[in-house]
Each structure stands twice: as C-alpha cells, then as structure tokens.
C-alpha cells in the first residue's frame, strides 16, 4: 500500500471584513482573520475585527450549557488509520478497533453543521518526525514497551506504513471523515496536543474560549488534551458520542465522571445539532 497524506457595538468608523486585508483586499486564512490588524502604507489599526456573539444553549452535564459559537472550536483527536483502521498499528497488535469508529457517523452529521455555523474544525493527529528527535523515551516506550523496534516509525501494521509518522498513511485521518479546505491540521507528539505543538497559539489566534472535543481514545489523548486545555483556562466540553475508546468500559466511565467533576462538561451531539438548527438565522462568525 502506498503512503497517503493524506454583540457587536455600533461604530461610525468602518472596520474591514476580517477575511480580507484592508489595504490589499487580498483574502487571508480564517485561522488568522479573527486576530488581525488593518494596515495601509501610512497607518496600522491595531483594533481586532469585531465579532458578534452567537449564543446557543443545549442540554449538558452537570448543567445545561450556553456557549458562544463565535468563540468556539471543535478539536477532533486521533481519528487516524493507525488507531481506527483494521490495517493500522493498534489492530496489528491485537486490539479490537471496532469501537474506535463509533464516532464516525455522528461526526459525519456534526462536522458540516459546525462548519456552516462558522465553528473552526481542528484535526489533531499524531504525526511524528521520521527522526523522532523530539520524542522522549517515555513516549517511545508506550508503543514499544519491550524495545523490539515495533512502535513509532516501524512498519508494524498490515499496511506497512511507518507507524504514526507524519505524512504516512498510518498517521492520516481515516477516509470516512472529510477534511475541508478551511479546517486546520495540527500534528502532536504526546498524549496531549498542547505539548511541543502550535495548538495553543492557533486557538488564541482564533480567539477561542470554548473547545468541543471529539475523537479517540477518550480516556487517553482526548482526556489529556482536554485536561491541558482546562488548565490553560479554556472552557471544555466533551461531546460523548463523538468520542470513543478501545480501553475497557470502566475507563470511559471514569473519564466522563472526571470531565464533569473536575474539568468541564459533557454533552451529546443530537442536543448540539438541535441548538445549531435553532441558530440558523444568526450571523455567521468571521
């Protein structure tokens, strides 16, 4: 198999649309549109684009939630071949990965609705350097506990694709999920997506306060990233049916308990989608 890489206050002064530069009028990427200056040859307006609040409310635990779509992003964690595909690394070491694809159908319904609502989608995947120069021994040990050369970077999967290596089929997002041109891809090198990556800078450039979480494994990389997000001051919401794990069920139960008890909230995608349907008349975020 070949590798695949896969409430705005009124103002008398006009502030340009955040999707274009005020001087050149050239399109700029949505990732930087929300945190930009307006420039001419003679002046620099440091006011950021004004963004109208777009609140929605939906059922969640331990309490009903109201979030601002204009300050929200979804992070999809590790929905990649090595964890979710029968030819990937996890299946190759004897793990039943059928549960890892449980989020696919609800994600297929939720992702287009969030994009239509102007919510950024961030795909957070393992994508290691071929030389593994930034991987400490404790990370390498997780995937190769006996030091037999069968972990990260090896060809220890049925696809003979370098395990979790950036640019490989193994590290690519599964084909059942579509990455849109406006989506943002971030490679990670730890269980948490915040360590040694630009994830925090990207979220701050997007001016995000609230993060919705999806992906696998809910009790490992999803939880680790969610915990770091909460510790950094972000509002965190685990969307339960958009997450899954190949771990024993008690691990999933403990994860949901701890998210609600210590870090943030849990919700279900049908409730989120129903709230998005009610918000269709709201102006879209920049």
Short mmCIF file of C-alpha atoms in Angstrom, two decimals:
data_model
loop_
_atom_site.label_atom_id
_atom_site.label_comp_id
_atom_site.label_asym_id
_atom_site.label_seq_id
_atom_site.Cartn_x
_atom_site.Cartn_y
_atom_site.Cartn_z
CA UNK A 1 0.00 0.00 0.00
CA UNK A 2 1.42 3.39 -0.92
CA UNK A 3 1.65 6.29 1.54
CA UNK A 4 -1.24 8.83 1.53
CA UNK A 5 -1.27 12.22 3.17
CA UNK A 6 -3.41 12.20 3.29
CA UNK A 7 -22.95 41.83 20.44
CA UNK A 8 -21.20 43.99 18.20
CA UNK A 9 -21.34 47.65 19.31
CA UNK A 10 -22.27 50.12 16.60
CA UNK A 11 -19.46 52.34 15.36
CA UNK A 12 -19.27 55.27 12.99
CA UNK A 13 -15.95 54.01 11.66
CA UNK A 14 -15.82 51.16 9.16
CA UNK A 15 -13.76 48.16 10.23
CA UNK A 16 -13.00 45.94 7.22
CA UNK A 17 -14.23 42.40 6.85
CA UNK A 18 -11.86 40.12 8.71
CA UNK A 19 -11.46 37.86 5.70
CA UNK A 20 -9.53 40.47 3.72
CA UNK A 21 -6.64 42.81 4.37
CA UNK A 22 -7.80 46.43 4.49
CA UNK A 23 -5.11 47.70 2.15
CA UNK A 24 -4.55 44.94 -0.39
CA UNK A 25 -8.03 43.38 -0.08
CA UNK A 26 -6.39 40.01 -0.53
CA UNK A 27 -8.08 37.03 1.16
CA UNK A 28 -6.49 35.84 4.39
CA UNK A 29 -6.89 32.47 6.03
CA UNK A 30 -9.72 32.06 8.59
CA UNK A 31 -7.09 30.96 11.12
CA UNK A 32 -5.69 34.50 11.23
CA UNK A 33 -8.75 36.50 10.17
CA UNK A 34 -10.07 36.87 13.72
CA UNK A 35 -6.77 38.22 15.06
CA UNK A 36 -5.56 40.72 12.52
CA UNK A 37 -4.68 44.40 12.08
CA UNK A 38 -5.88 46.72 9.34
CA UNK A 39 -2.86 48.09 7.51
CA UNK A 40 -2.10 50.75 4.94
CA UNK A 41 1.21 52.21 3.86
CA UNK A 42 0.75 55.03 6.39
CA UNK A 43 -1.16 53.53 9.31
CA UNK A 44 -1.68 50.45 11.43
CA UNK A 45 -5.08 50.00 13.09
CA UNK A 46 -4.49 47.54 15.92
CA UNK A 47 -8.17 47.01 16.71
CA UNK A 48 -9.17 43.41 16.11
CA UNK A 49 -12.23 42.67 13.96
CA UNK A 50 -15.49 42.95 15.83
CA UNK A 51 -17.29 39.64 16.16
CA UNK A 52 -20.95 39.39 17.14
CA UNK A 53 -21.79 36.99 19.96
CA UNK A 54 -23.76 33.98 18.69
CA UNK A 55 -25.04 32.13 21.76
CA UNK A 56 -26.71 28.73 21.66
CA UNK A 57 -27.99 26.66 24.58
CA UNK A 58 -28.29 22.89 24.86
CA UNK A 59 -28.50 20.11 27.42
CA UNK A 60 -25.27 19.00 29.06
CA UNK A 61 -23.95 17.64 32.34
CA UNK A 62 -23.55 18.60 35.10
CA UNK A 63 -25.51 21.66 33.87
CA UNK A 64 -27.23 22.99 30.76
CA UNK A 65 -24.79 24.99 28.68
CA UNK A 66 -24.83 28.24 26.76
CA UNK A 67 -21.81 28.73 24.51
CA UNK A 68 -20.81 31.41 22.03
CA UNK A 69 -20.35 29.89 18.57
CA UNK A 70 -18.14 32.86 17.66
CA UNK A 71 -15.68 31.80 20.38
CA UNK A 72 -15.90 28.02 19.93
CA UNK A 73 -13.82 25.42 18.09
CA UNK A 74 -14.05 21.64 17.72
CA UNK A 75 -10.91 19.53 18.14
CA UNK A 76 -11.02 16.04 16.60
CA UNK A 77 -8.33 13.88 18.17
CA UNK A 78 -6.54 10.92 16.56
CA UNK A 79 -9.22 9.68 14.15
CA UNK A 80 -6.38 8.22 12.12
CA UNK A 81 -5.62 4.94 10.40
CA UNK A 82 -3.21 3.52 12.96
CA UNK A 83 -5.91 3.71 15.65
CA UNK A 84 -9.14 3.21 13.72
CA UNK A 85 -8.40 1.10 10.62
CA UNK A 86 -8.18 -2.70 10.58
CA UNK A 87 -4.81 -2.41 8.81
CA UNK A 88 -3.43 0.03 11.37
CA UNK A 89 -0.97 -0.41 14.21
CA UNK A 90 -3.50 -0.86 17.01
CA UNK A 91 -5.35 -3.66 15.22
CA UNK A 92 -1.99 -5.18 14.32
CA UNK A 93 -1.09 -5.70 17.98
CA UNK A 94 -4.40 -7.45 18.60
CA UNK A 95 -6.64 -4.63 19.81
CA UNK A 96 -10.28 -4.66 18.66
CA UNK A 97 -10.63 -1.28 16.93
CA UNK A 98 -14.31 -1.63 16.03
CA UNK A 99 -15.25 0.70 18.86
CA UNK A 100 -12.85 3.38 17.63
CA UNK A 101 -15.01 4.08 14.58
CA UNK A 102 -18.19 4.62 16.65
CA UNK A 103 -17.83 8.42 16.35
CA UNK A 104 -17.73 8.34 12.54
CA UNK A 105 -21.49 8.54 11.86
CA UNK A 106 -22.21 11.30 14.38
CA UNK A 107 -19.12 13.20 13.21
CA UNK A 108 -20.35 12.99 9.63
CA UNK A 109 -23.53 14.74 10.77
CA UNK A 110 -21.93 17.21 13.16
CA UNK A 111 -18.92 18.47 11.21
CA UNK A 112 -20.88 20.04 8.31
CA UNK A 113 -23.29 21.72 10.75
CA UNK A 114 -20.44 23.23 12.76
CA UNK A 115 -18.65 24.42 9.62
CA UNK A 116 -21.88 26.01 8.38
CA UNK A 117 -22.13 27.78 11.74
CA UNK A 118 -18.60 29.14 11.28
CA UNK A 119 -17.03 27.00 14.01
CA UNK A 120 -13.39 26.09 13.23
CA UNK A 121 -12.53 22.39 13.00
CA UNK A 122 -9.07 21.37 14.17
CA UNK A 123 -7.76 17.88 13.34
CA UNK A 124 -5.21 16.85 15.97
CA UNK A 125 -3.28 13.74 14.94
CA UNK A 126 -0.11 12.01 15.95
CA UNK A 127 2.38 12.94 13.22
CA UNK A 128 5.91 12.24 14.38
CA UNK A 129 9.17 13.32 12.79
CA UNK A 130 10.90 10.49 10.92
CA UNK A 131 13.98 11.00 13.11
CA UNK A 132 11.88 11.13 16.33
CA UNK A 133 14.24 13.84 17.54
CA UNK A 134 11.64 15.37 19.88
CA UNK A 135 10.33 12.10 21.37
CA UNK A 136 11.50 11.24 24.90
CA UNK A 137 11.90 7.60 25.98
CA UNK A 138 8.62 7.52 27.94
CA UNK A 139 6.66 8.30 24.77
CA UNK A 140 8.51 5.74 22.66
CA UNK A 141 8.02 3.16 25.43
CA UNK A 142 4.22 3.41 25.19
CA UNK A 143 4.31 1.97 21.67
CA UNK A 144 7.33 -0.30 22.05
CA UNK A 145 7.46 -1.42 25.72
CA UNK A 146 9.99 -4.21 25.17
CA UNK A 147 12.27 -2.16 22.90
CA UNK A 148 11.81 -4.51 19.96
CA UNK A 149 11.51 -1.81 17.29
CA UNK A 150 7.79 -2.35 16.71
CA UNK A 151 6.49 1.07 17.77
CA UNK A 152 6.54 4.60 16.36
CA UNK A 153 8.15 4.76 12.92
CA UNK A 154 8.22 0.98 12.43
CA UNK A 155 6.32 -0.85 9.71
CA UNK A 156 4.38 -2.83 12.33
CA UNK A 157 0.97 -2.68 10.68
CA UNK A 158 -0.68 -4.56 7.85
CA UNK A 159 -0.31 -1.53 5.58
CA UNK A 160 3.49 -1.48 6.04
CA UNK A 161 3.23 2.26 6.66
CA UNK A 162 5.50 3.97 9.22
CA UNK A 163 3.58 3.95 12.49
CA UNK A 164 2.22 7.39 13.41
CA UNK A 165 4.81 9.11 11.22
CA UNK A 166 3.97 12.46 9.68
CA UNK A 167 2.97 12.17 6.02
CA UNK A 168 2.27 8.44 6.15
CA UNK A 169 -0.94 6.54 5.53
CA UNK A 170 -0.71 5.31 9.12
CA UNK A 171 -0.91 8.85 10.54
CA UNK A 172 -3.56 10.08 8.10
CA UNK A 173 -7.17 10.69 9.04
CA UNK A 174 -9.45 7.77 8.14
CA UNK A 175 -11.12 8.05 4.75
CA UNK A 176 -14.64 8.03 6.22
CA UNK A 177 -14.07 11.55 7.54
CA UNK A 178 -13.60 14.52 5.23
CA UNK A 179 -11.16 17.33 5.99
CA UNK A 180 -12.50 20.57 4.48
CA UNK A 181 -10.15 23.17 2.95
CA UNK A 182 -10.81 25.62 5.80
CA UNK A 183 -10.08 23.05 8.51
CA UNK A 184 -6.82 23.24 10.45
CA UNK A 185 -4.43 20.31 10.87
CA UNK A 186 -2.07 20.05 13.86
CA UNK A 187 0.44 17.26 14.44
CA UNK A 188 1.08 16.16 18.01
CA UNK A 189 3.86 14.21 19.70
CA UNK A 190 2.44 13.36 23.13
CA UNK A 191 -0.86 12.20 24.56
CA UNK A 192 -1.66 15.90 24.95
CA UNK A 193 -1.93 18.00 21.83
CA UNK A 194 -0.64 21.09 23.65
CA UNK A 195 2.91 19.93 24.39
CA UNK A 196 5.52 20.91 21.79
CA UNK A 197 2.85 21.99 19.24
CA UNK A 198 1.28 25.27 18.00
CA UNK A 199 -2.22 24.27 19.17
CA UNK A 200 -2.50 26.91 21.92
CA UNK A 201 -1.26 29.68 19.60
CA UNK A 202 -3.75 28.63 16.93
CA UNK A 203 -6.67 28.65 19.37
CA UNK A 204 -5.67 32.08 20.67
CA UNK A 205 -5.34 33.40 17.12
CA UNK A 206 -8.86 32.10 16.50
CA UNK A 207 -9.91 33.89 19.72
CA UNK A 208 -11.47 30.71 21.05
CA UNK A 209 -12.77 30.39 24.60
CA UNK A 210 -14.72 27.12 24.36
CA UNK A 211 -13.43 23.84 22.93
CA UNK A 212 -15.64 20.92 21.94
CA UNK A 213 -13.78 17.61 21.99
CA UNK A 214 -14.18 14.57 19.75
CA UNK A 215 -12.06 11.57 18.82
CA UNK A 216 -10.12 8.67 20.35
CA UNK A 217 -9.14 7.45 22.79
CA UNK A 218 -11.45 9.33 25.12
CA UNK A 219 -9.53 8.24 28.23
CA UNK A 220 -6.08 8.88 26.79
CA UNK A 221 -5.27 11.51 24.16
CA UNK A 222 -8.70 13.18 24.23
CA UNK A 223 -8.66 13.44 28.01
CA UNK A 224 -5.03 14.51 28.21
CA UNK A 225 -5.61 17.32 25.70
CA UNK A 226 -8.87 18.32 27.39
CA UNK A 227 -7.17 18.50 30.79
CA UNK A 228 -4.38 20.70 29.47
CA UNK A 229 -6.96 22.93 27.77
CA UNK A 230 -8.85 23.32 31.04
CA UNK A 231 -5.63 24.05 32.91
CA UNK A 232 -4.83 26.75 30.35
CA UNK A 233 -8.21 28.38 31.01
CA UNK A 234 -10.29 27.17 28.08
CA UNK A 235 -13.90 26.03 28.60
CA UNK A 236 -14.00 22.33 27.72
CA UNK A 237 -16.90 20.19 26.55
CA UNK A 238 -16.51 16.50 25.74
CA UNK A 239 -19.15 15.50 23.19
CA UNK A 240 -19.62 11.95 24.38
CA UNK A 241 -20.94 10.30 21.23
CA UNK A 242 -18.21 11.99 19.16
CA UNK A 243 -15.63 10.21 21.35
CA UNK A 244 -14.73 6.56 21.82
CA UNK A 245 -12.07 4.33 23.30
CA UNK A 246 -10.68 0.85 22.81
CA UNK A 247 -10.00 0.69 26.56
CA UNK A 248 -12.26 -1.24 28.97
CA UNK A 249 -15.63 0.39 29.64
CA UNK A 250 -14.71 1.41 33.17
CA UNK A 251 -12.04 3.70 31.67
CA UNK A 252 -14.68 5.52 29.61
CA UNK A 253 -16.96 5.80 32.63
CA UNK A 254 -14.19 7.23 34.79
CA UNK A 255 -13.26 9.71 32.05
CA UNK A 256 -16.80 11.06 31.75
CA UNK A 257 -17.06 11.30 35.55
CA UNK A 258 -13.80 13.22 35.84
CA UNK A 259 -14.59 15.59 32.98
CA UNK A 260 -17.86 16.55 34.66
CA UNK A 261 -16.41 16.60 38.17
CA UNK A 262 -13.07 18.33 37.63
CA UNK A 263 -12.67 19.98 34.25
CA UNK A 264 -15.84 20.95 32.40
CA UNK A 265 -18.88 19.42 30.81
CA UNK A 266 -20.16 16.56 28.69
CA UNK A 267 -22.84 16.78 26.02
CA UNK A 268 -24.36 14.75 23.17
CA UNK A 269 -24.24 15.71 19.51
CA UNK A 270 -28.04 15.49 18.89
CA UNK A 271 -28.56 18.21 21.53
CA UNK A 272 -25.79 20.31 19.98
CA UNK A 273 -27.24 19.84 16.48
CA UNK A 274 -30.74 20.79 17.65
CA UNK A 275 -29.33 24.00 19.10
CA UNK A 276 -27.45 24.70 15.87
CA UNK A 277 -30.67 24.25 13.88
CA UNK A 278 -32.29 26.92 16.04
CA UNK A 279 -29.35 29.25 15.42
CA UNK A 280 -29.51 29.23 11.62
CA UNK A 281 -30.78 32.81 11.47
CA UNK A 282 -27.81 34.13 13.47
CA UNK A 283 -24.97 35.85 11.55
CA UNK A 284 -22.00 33.59 10.91
CA UNK A 285 -18.72 34.08 12.75
CA UNK A 286 -15.77 35.66 10.97
#
